[in-house]
XYZ file of C-alpha atoms in Angstrom:
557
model
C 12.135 28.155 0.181
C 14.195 28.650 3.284
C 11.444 27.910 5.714
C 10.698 24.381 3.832
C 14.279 23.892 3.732
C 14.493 24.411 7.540
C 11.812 21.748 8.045
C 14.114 18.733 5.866
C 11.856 18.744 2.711
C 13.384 17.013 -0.022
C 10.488 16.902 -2.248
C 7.865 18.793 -3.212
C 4.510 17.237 -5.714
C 2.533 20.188 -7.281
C 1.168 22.229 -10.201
C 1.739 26.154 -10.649
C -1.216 29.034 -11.415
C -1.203 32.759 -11.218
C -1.569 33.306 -6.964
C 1.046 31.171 -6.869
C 3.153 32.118 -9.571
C 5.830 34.342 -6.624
C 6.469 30.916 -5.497
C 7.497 29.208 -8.589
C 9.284 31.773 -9.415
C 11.662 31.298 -6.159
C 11.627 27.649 -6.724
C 12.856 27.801 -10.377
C 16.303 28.474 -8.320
C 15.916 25.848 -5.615
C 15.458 23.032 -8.155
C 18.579 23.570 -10.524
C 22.286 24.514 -10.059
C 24.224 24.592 -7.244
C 21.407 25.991 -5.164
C 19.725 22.870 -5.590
C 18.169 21.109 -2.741
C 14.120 20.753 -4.011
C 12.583 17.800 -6.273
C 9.944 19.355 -7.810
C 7.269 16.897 -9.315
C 4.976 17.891 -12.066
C 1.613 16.034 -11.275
C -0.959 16.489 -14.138
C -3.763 17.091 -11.826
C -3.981 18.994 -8.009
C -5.352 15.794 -6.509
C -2.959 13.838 -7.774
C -0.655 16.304 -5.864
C -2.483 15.404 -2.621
C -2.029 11.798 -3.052
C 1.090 11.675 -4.388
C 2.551 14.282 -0.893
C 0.342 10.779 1.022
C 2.324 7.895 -0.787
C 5.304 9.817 0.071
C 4.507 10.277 3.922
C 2.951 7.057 4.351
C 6.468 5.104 2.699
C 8.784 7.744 4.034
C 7.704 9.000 7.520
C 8.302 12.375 6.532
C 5.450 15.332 5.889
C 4.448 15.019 2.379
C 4.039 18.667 0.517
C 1.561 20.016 -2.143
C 1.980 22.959 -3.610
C -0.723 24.697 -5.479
C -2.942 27.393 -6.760
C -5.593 29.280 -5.274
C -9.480 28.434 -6.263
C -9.955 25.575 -8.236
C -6.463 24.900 -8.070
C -6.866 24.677 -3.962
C -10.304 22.903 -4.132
C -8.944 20.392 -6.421
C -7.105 19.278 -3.403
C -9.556 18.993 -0.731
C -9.942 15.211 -1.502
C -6.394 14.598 -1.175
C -6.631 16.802 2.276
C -9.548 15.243 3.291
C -8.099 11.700 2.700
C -4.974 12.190 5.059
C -7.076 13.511 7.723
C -9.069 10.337 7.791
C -5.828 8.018 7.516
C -3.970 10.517 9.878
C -1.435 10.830 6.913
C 1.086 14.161 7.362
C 0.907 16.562 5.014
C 1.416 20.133 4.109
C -0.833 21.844 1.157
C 0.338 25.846 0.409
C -1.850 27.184 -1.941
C -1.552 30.491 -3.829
C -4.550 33.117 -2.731
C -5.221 36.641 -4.000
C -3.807 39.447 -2.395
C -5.244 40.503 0.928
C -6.784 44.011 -0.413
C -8.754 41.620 -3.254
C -10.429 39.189 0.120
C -14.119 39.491 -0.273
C -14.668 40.668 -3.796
C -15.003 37.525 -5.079
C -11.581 38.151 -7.498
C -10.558 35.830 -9.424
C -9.677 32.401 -8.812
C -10.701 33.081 -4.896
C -12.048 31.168 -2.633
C -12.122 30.977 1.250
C -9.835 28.157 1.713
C -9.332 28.580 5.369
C -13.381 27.780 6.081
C -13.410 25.428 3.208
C -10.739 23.181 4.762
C -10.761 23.716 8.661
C -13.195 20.806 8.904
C -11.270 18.537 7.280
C -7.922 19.376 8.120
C -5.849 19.457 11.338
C -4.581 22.988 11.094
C -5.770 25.740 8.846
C -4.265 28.999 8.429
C -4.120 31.929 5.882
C -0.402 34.207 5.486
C -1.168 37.286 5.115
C 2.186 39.337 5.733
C 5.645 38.155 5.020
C 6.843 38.028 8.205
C 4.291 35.349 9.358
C 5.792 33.019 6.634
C 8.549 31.447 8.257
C 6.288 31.749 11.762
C 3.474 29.611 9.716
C 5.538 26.854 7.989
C 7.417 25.886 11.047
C 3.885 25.576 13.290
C 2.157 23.873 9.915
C 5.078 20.814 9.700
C 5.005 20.722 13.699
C 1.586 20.280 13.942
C 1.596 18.130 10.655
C 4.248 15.157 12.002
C 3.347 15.138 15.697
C 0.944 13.711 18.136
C -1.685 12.090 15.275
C -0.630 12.916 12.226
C -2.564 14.842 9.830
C -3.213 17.321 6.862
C -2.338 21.037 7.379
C -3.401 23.961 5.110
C -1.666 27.124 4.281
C -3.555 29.833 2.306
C -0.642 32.208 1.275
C -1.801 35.738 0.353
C -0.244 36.850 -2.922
C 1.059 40.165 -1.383
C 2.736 38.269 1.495
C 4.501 36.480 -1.372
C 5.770 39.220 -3.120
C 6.737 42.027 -0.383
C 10.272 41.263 0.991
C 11.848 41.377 4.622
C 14.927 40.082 5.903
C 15.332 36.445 6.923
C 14.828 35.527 10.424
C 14.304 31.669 11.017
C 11.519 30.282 13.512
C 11.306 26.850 14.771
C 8.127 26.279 16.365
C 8.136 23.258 18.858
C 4.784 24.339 21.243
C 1.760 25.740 20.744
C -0.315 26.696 23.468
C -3.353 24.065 24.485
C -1.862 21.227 21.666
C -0.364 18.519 23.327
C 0.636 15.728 20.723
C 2.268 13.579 23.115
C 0.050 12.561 26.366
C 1.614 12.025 29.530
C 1.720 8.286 30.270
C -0.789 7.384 32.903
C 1.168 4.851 35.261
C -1.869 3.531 36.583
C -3.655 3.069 33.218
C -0.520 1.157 32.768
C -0.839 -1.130 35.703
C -5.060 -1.833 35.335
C -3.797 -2.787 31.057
C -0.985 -4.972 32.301
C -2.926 -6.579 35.230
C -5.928 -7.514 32.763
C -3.605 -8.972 30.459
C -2.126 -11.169 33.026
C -5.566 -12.654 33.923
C -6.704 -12.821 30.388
C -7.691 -16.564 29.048
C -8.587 -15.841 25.546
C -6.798 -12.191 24.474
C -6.828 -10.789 20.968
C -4.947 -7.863 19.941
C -6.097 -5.433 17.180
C -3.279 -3.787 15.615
C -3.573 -0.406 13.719
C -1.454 2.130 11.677
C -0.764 3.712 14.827
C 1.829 1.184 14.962
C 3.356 2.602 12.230
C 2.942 6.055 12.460
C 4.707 5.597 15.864
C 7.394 3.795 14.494
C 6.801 1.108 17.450
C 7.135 -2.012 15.435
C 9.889 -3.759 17.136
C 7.857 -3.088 20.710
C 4.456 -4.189 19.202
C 6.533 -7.763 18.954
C 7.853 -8.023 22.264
C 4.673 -6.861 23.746
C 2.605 -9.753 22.288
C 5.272 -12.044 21.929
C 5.793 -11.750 25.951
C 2.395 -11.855 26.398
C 1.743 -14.659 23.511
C -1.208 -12.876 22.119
C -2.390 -13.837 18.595
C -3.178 -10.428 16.493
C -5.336 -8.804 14.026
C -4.615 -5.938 11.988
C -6.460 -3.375 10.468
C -6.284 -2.679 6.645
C -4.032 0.537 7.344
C -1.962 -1.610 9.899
C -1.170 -4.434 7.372
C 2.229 -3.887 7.610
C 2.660 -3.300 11.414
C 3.564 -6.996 12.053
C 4.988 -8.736 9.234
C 2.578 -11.660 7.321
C 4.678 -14.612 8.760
C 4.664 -14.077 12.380
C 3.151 -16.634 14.336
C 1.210 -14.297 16.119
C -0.443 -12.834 13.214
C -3.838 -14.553 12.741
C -4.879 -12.002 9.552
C -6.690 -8.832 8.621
C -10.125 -7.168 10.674
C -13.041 -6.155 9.081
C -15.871 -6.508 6.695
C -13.467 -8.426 4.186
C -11.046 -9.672 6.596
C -10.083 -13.343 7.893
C -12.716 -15.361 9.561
C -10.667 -16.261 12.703
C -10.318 -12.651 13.789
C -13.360 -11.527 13.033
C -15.464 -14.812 15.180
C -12.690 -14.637 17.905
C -13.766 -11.005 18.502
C -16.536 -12.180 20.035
C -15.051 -14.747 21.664
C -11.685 -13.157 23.329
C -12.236 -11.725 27.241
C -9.414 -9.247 26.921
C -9.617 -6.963 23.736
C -6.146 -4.768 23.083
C -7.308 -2.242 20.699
C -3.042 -0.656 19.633
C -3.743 2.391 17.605
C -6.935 2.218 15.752
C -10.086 3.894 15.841
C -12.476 0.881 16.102
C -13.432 2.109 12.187
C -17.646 0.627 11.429
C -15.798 -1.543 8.536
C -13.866 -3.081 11.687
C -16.738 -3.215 14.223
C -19.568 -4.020 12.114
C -22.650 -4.000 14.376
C -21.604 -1.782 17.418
C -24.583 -3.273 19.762
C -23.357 -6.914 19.265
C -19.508 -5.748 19.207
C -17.057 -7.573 21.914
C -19.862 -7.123 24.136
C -18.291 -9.858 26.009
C -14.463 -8.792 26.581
C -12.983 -6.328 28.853
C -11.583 -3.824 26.002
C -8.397 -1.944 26.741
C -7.414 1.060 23.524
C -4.032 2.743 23.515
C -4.016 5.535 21.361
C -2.327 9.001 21.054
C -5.362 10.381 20.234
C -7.643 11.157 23.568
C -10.744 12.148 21.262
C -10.805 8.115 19.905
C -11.223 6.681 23.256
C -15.053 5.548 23.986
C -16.023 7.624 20.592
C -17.007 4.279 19.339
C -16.423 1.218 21.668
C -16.665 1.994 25.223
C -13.509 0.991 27.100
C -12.421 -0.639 30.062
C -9.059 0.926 30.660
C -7.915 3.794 28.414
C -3.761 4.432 27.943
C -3.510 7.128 26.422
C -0.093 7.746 25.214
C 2.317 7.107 21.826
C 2.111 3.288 21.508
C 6.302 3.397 21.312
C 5.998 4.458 24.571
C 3.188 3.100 26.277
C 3.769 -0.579 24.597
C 6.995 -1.281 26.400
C 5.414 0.296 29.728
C 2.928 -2.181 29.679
C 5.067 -5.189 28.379
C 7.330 -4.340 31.603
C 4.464 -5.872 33.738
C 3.519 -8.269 32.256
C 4.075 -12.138 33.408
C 5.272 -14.186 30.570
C 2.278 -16.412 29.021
C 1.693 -18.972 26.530
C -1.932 -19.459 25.317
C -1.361 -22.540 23.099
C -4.776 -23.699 23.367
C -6.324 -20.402 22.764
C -4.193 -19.842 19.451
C -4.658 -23.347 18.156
C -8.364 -22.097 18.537
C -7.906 -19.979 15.543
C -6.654 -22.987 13.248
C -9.865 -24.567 12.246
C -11.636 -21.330 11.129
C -8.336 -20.097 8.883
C -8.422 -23.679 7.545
C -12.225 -23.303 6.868
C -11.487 -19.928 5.132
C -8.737 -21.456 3.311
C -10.323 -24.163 1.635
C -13.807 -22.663 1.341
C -12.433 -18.683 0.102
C -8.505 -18.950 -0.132
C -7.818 -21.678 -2.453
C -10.433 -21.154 -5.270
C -9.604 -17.610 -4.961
C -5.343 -17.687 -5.627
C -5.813 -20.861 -7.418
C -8.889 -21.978 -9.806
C -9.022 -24.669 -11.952
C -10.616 -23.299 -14.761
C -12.729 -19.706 -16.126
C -11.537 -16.399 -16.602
C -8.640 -15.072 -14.489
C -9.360 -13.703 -10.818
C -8.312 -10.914 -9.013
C -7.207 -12.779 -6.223
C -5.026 -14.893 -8.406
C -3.447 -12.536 -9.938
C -2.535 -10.771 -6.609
C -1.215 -14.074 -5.064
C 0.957 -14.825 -8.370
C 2.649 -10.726 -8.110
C 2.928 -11.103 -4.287
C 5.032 -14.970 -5.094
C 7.437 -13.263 -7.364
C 8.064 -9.857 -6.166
C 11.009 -8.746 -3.649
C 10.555 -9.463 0.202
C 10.484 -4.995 0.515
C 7.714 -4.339 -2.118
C 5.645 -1.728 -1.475
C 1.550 -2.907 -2.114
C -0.300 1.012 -3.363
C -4.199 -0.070 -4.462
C -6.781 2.344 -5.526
C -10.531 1.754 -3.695
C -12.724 -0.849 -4.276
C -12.424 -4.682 -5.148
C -8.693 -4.605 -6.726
C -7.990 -3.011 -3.147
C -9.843 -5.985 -1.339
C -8.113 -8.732 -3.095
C -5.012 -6.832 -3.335
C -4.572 -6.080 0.804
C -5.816 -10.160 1.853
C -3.387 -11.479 -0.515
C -0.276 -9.752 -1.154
C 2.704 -10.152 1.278
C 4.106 -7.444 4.054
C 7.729 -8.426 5.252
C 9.180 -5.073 6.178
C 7.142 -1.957 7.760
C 5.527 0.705 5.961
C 4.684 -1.637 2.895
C 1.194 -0.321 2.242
C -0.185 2.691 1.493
C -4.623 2.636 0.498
C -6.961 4.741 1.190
C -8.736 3.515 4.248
C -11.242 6.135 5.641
C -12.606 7.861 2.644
C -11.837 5.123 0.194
C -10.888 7.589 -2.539
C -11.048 6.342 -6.230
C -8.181 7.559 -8.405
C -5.793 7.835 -5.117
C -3.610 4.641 -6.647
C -1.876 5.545 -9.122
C -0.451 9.277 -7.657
C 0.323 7.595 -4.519
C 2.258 5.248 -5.908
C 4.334 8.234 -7.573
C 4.676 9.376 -4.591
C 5.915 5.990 -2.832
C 8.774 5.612 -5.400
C 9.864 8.964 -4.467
C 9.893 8.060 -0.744
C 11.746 4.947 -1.682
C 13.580 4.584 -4.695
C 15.086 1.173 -3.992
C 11.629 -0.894 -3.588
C 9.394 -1.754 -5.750
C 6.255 -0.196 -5.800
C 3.627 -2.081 -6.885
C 0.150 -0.708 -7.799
C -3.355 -2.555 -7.886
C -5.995 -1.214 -9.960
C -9.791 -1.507 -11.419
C -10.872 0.096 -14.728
C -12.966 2.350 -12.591
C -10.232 3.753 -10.333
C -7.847 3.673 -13.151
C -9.370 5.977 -15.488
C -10.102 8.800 -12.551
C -6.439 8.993 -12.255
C -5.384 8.289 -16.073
C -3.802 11.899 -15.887
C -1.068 11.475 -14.047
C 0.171 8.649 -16.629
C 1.842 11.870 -17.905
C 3.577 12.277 -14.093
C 4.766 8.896 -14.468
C 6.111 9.533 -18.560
C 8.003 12.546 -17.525
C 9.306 11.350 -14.160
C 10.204 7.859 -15.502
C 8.526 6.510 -12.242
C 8.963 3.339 -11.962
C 5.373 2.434 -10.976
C 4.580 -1.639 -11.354
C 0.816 -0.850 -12.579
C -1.489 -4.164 -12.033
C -4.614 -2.885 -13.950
C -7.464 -5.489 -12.910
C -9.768 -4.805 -15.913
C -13.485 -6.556 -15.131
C -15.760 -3.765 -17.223
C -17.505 -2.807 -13.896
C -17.312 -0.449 -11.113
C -17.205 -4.351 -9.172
C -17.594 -3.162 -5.450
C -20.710 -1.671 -6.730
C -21.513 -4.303 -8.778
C -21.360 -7.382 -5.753
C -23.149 -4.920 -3.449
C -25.654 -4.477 -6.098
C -26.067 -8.390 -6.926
C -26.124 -9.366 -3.207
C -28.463 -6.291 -1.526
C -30.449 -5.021 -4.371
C -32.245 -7.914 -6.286
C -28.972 -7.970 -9.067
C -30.363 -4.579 -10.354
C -26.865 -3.476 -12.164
C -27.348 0.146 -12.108
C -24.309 2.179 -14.210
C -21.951 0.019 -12.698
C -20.929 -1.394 -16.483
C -18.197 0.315 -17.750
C -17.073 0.688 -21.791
C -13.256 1.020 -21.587
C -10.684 2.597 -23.828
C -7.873 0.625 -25.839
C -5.246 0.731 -22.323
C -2.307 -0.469 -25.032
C -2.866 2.730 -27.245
C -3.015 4.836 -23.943
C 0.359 3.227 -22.816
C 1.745 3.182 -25.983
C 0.813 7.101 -26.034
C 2.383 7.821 -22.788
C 5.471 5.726 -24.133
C 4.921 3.072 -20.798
C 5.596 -0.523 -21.678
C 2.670 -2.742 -21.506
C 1.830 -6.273 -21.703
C -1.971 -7.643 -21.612
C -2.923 -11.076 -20.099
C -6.359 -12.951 -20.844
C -4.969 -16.246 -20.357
C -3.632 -18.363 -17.033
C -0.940 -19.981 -18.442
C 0.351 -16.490 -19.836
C 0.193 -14.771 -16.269
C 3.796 -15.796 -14.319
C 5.456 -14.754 -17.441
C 3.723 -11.332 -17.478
C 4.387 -10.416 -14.369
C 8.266 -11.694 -14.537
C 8.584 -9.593 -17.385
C 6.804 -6.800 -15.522
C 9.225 -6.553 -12.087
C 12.186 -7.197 -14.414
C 11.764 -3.652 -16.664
C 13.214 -0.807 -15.544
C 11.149 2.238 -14.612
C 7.113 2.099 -15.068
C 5.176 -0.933 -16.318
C 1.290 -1.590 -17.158
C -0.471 -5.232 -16.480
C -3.242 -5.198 -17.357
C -5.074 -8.681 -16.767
C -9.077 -9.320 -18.176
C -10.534 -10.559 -15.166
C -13.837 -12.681 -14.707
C -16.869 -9.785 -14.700
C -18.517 -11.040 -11.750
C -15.741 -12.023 -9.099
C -16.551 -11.476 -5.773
C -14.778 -10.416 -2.808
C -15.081 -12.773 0.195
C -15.675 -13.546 3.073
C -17.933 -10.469 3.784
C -19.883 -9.402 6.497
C -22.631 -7.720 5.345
C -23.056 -3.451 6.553
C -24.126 -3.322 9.827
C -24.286 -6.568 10.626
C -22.913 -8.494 13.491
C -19.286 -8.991 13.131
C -19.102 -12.911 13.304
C -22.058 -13.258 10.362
C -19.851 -13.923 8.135
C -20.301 -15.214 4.763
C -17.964 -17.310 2.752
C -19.997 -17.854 -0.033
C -23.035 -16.122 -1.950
């Protein structure tokens, strides 16, 4: 308790178990009285745990923290860990394990987290004595929040939680051969600038990077000096706000048309923290093969791993972004940027406008994330689960302030939603917190409806209910000859669920009946289900489809 007090941890999202049982036990004191300084959060499941520590770190900036039981308790868990190492999302798991004399014997409830979780997970490491404790959680949160973020694991030996010694604090800041912060390379700096300067047609791609480096305010003067229209990646939504000039949409397979053609147009490519992700690039053969590409990341192991590069700056972006706006010549590529307007028009009229506003059928999802994303507050935070509700949810709702979304972007985890967004109203109590979800996504994290009962979270839960797994379901009607293979779902009665759980709940199957809904939604106090019947067959477009060049885009099926 004193180690994760040293380390600024206000709150902590698990669920207890026998190897873990020592720790609970400490914590009863840390949570009540005037010893008080821990939230503890009662999640209903251990993944939830996991997803809930990411909302928190993705809305917060802080290291999100797990705490847990050993076997299934731990493995439970290795989605949530596995999920921040692909989204480079900072958290801590500690996990109860049996006592160091039981290792090997296969006792009960063990398992060898350590090579379980190395692979997926930035640091893994099992306590085995007491005095290594304070040693271990001071090196897991510094490795956790620096350099790249990422998921760290601590398997903590039931004897090293029950012997005693006296309290010595630690505060690790170095370990040998991990170096989270690059040295700016001055002359990396001066080839970025200098192909910048001569650029015609440049096209920045702006990822969470952005955000995890907190270098929002330099990403703006950087293109604003430069006058470089920019795309952003799913996880970078929020790195430039929706109604900046320069900000001509969202990347990837379901992004904007104008970004995705002008990739292959643009002769200077600015890659700013991202990972040039396959559901960015599409075909990496026919990829910007025609632009000089320049990537500034933190992370050394990114650059040329997908997209080779022309000059690498390897550095935090708050720090290499200003060092390269300092050289710059101011520009103004007018002609280039009006370049973009005909395709966004074309998307807007052809994808856009039928999408946020039809004249007649069943509701759509799109519509229903436009008509949320009109009415609530400028600081709302967008949480989605995976699959089409996140689609239509991340093109069409609204990012004013930074760190406004939190999805699950590399492993697209189903059921991630809902805990994260427990998580996110932790982080920040005075936003809303709005949550898209499908049926599908919805019902793998139904559990934690109990999380948001006790807790009085005040999630904002948009259930979009179409009776399918729907990502599924368009890839199945568009690549395999409309053969609809378990992708139909039977649902339960969500208004006796909510009604169970005691969370207020309104149901919309009509148009006219939607604003209303949703005004009465943001206006309750603490948690709120929507759920909206949505047309069985809506599809999410444009799309390019897998592996296909990135400017085949379709805007209609």
């Amino acid at each position: 308790m004193r180690a994760l007090q040293a380390e600024g941890v206000k709150t902590i999202f698990g669920y207890p178990g026998g190897s873990i049982m020592p720790v609970y036990d400490a914590l009863y004191d840390y949570t009540r009285g005037q010893k008080k300084c821990f939230d503890h959060i009662l999640v209903r499941h251990e993944q939830g745990a996991t997803h809930a520590a990411e909302g928190y770190a993705r809305v917060s900036g802080q290291v999100g923290v797990a705490l847990v039981t050993s076997g299934p308790g731990v493995t439970n868990t290795l989605t949530g860990v596995a999920d921040a190492m692909l989204d480079s999302t900072p958290i801590v798991v500690i996990a109860g394990q049996v006592p160091i004399g039981a290792l090997g014997t296969d006792a009960f409830q063990e398992v060898d987290l350590v090579g379980v979780s190395q692979p997926i997970s930035k640091w893994s490491y099992q306590i085995r004595h007491a005095e290594d404790v304070a040693w271990a959680v001071s090196r897991a949160f510094y490795i956790a929040r620096t350099g790249r973020p990422g998921p760290v694991v601590l398997d903590f030996a039931k004897n090293a939680q029950v012997e005693e010694i006296d309290w010595e604090p630690c505060k690790v800041d170095f370990v040998r051969s991990y170096v989270p912060y690059p040295k700016l390379d001055a002359e990396a700096v001066r080839q970025a600038a200098e192909l910048i300067n001569h650029a015609k047609k440049p096209l920045a791609l702006v990822g969470q990077g952005v955000e995890l480096g907190n270098a929002h305010q330099e990403l703006v003067r950087f293109l604003e000096k430069a006058d470089i229209p920019a795309g952003r990646t799913m996880l970078g939504l929020s790195a430039l706000p929706s109604t900046h000039p320069l900000n001509v949409g969202m990347l990837g397979m379901h992004g904007n048309y104008a970004p995705n053609l002008k990739e292959q147009e643009c002769d200077v490519l600015i890659a700013i923290g991202m990972r040039f992700s396959d559901r960015v690039t599409g075909n990496l053969k026919t990829y910007a093969k025609q632009a000089k590409i320049i990537h500034l990341d933190i992370d050394r192991s990114e650059i040329d791993k997908c997209v080779k590069t022309d000059v690498a700056v390897v550095a935090d972006c708050k720090e290499s972004l200003p060092a390269i706006t300092a050289l710059l010549e101011k520009a103004d590529h007018q002609a280039w940027r009006d370049s973009f307007k005909p395709l966004m028009e074309k998307e807007r009229t052809k994808v856009i406008e039928p999408a946020i506003h039809p004249k007649e059928g069943p509701l759509l999802m799109g519509e229903v994330v436009h008509a949320v994303a009109e009415q609530a507050p400028d600081n709302a935070i967008l949480v989605t689960d995976v699959g089409q509700n996140q689609l239509f949810a991340t093109r069409y709702f609204k990012y004013h302030h930074k760190r406004s979304i939190c999805t699950s972007g590399g492993l697209g985890t189903m059921g991630y939603g809902m805990p994260a967004a427990i998580g996110a109203t932790f982080a920040a109590p005075e936003r809303t917190v709005c949550c898209f979800m499908g049926d599908g996504g919805f019902q793998m994290c139904i559990e934690e409806l109990g999380t948001i009962m006790e807790q009085k979270a005040p999630v904002k839960m948009i259930l979009m209910n179409n009776h399918y797994l729907g990502n599924v379901r368009q890839w199945q009607d568009m690549f395999w000859l409309r053969r609809k293979s378990f992708t139909k779902m039977m649902n339960p009665d969500y208004a006796m669920i909510a009604r169970g759980y005691g969370i207020p709940y309104q149901a919309v199957t009509e148009r006219q009946d939607l604003a209303a809904a949703i005004s009465q939604m943001l206006s309750t106090d603490g948690p709120f289900i929507l759920e909206c019947a949505i047309m069985e067959e809506d599809n999410v477009l444009p799309m390019t489809p897998p592996g296909m060049d990135i400017d085949k885009m379709m805007l209609e099926i």
